[in-house]
Amino acid sequence: MRQASEIEVLAVPVSPETGRLRRITTAGAIYERLHADIVSLRMPPGMLLQEKRIADDFGVSRTPVREALLRLSEGGLVDIYPQSGTVVSRVPVSAIPEAVVVRKALEGTTVETAALIATDADIARLDAIIARQRSHAATGNTSSFHEEDEAFHEAIVQISGYPGIWTILKTVKVQIDRARRLTLPVLARMDNVVHEHTIIRDALAAHDATAARNAMIHHLSAVIPDVDELRARYPDYFC
C-alpha cells in the first residue's frame, strides 16, 4: 500500500496542535532536501533560492520554507537578505581549519578505540565500503563515491561504540564537505582517498591503535592543501 507523503498528510483535517507539528515536520523535510543539495553543490554558492518556487515544488505554503531557510542560515549555508532574497552561502575558508582540528580530535580518538575492539565482521564491513569506493572511482561517480566516504567514517565511529559522535561530526564538517565535493573530480583525489582508507582499514585489522590514529590524522590533513588550490580555481565559491 502506498504511504502518504508528508505533504499529502497536510491535506488531512487535523487539530491545531497536530497541524503545527506536521508543519514543523514538513519544514524539516524541506531543510533536509535543501541541505543535501547545498552540500552536494547541486545548489552552488551564489545560487538564488526562491521561496515561492520551493513552496510550489513541495506543494506547501511559504511558512515551512521560511523556517527551513532560517535553519540553513543558522548553519551558515544560506545568506538571507530581507530586500533581495536568499542565496546559497559561499564556503568560508576560515572555518575549514577549525573544522579539521575538531575532526582530528574526534575521529582520531574514535579510530583508536575502534582499532582495539574491531571484529572480523567490522573489517568486512569496511572492506565492502572500500570496494564500492574503488568501483565508483573507476567510473568517475563522484556522488556515490562521496556517499561511501561518509559511510566509511560513520562506520568507524559506530565500531568505536560512540555513535553519537557522528551527529556532532556531521554538523562540524559541513563546510569541509562542500569543499571536498570539488576536490574529487578536480584534483583526481578519489584514488588517493581509497589508498588512505585502505591504510586506516589495515591498521584497524591489525588492532594497531597508534597506526590507525596516525593514518586518520594524515587522511584528514589532506583537506587544507586542497582548499588552497580550489579557491584559486573557483574564487566565486569561497570567501
Tab-separated table of C-alpha atoms in Angstrom, residues 8 10 22 58 62 83 92 99 109 116 121 142 144 151 201 206 209 214:
chain	number	residue	atom	x	y	z
A	8	GLU	CA	-0.104	14.726	1.340
A	10	LEU	CA	-1.080	18.143	5.316
A	22	ARG	CA	3.173	18.418	10.818
A	58	PHE	CA	6.832	20.876	-2.179
A	62	ARG	CA	5.871	29.651	2.264
A	83	GLN	CA	15.112	43.102	0.472
A	92	PRO	CA	34.089	30.257	4.379
A	99	ALA	CA	36.625	22.044	11.491
A	109	THR	CA	40.008	9.158	19.258
A	116	LEU	CA	41.184	-2.044	19.900
A	121	ALA	CA	32.704	-8.509	10.756
A	142	THR	CA	31.765	11.268	-7.515
A	144	SER	CA	28.238	7.736	-4.957
A	151	ALA	CA	29.735	5.513	5.223
A	201	ARG	CA	41.474	-0.298	7.459
A	206	ALA	CA	45.969	-5.243	12.921
A	209	ALA	CA	45.631	1.957	17.612
A	214	ASN	CA	48.234	8.434	12.568
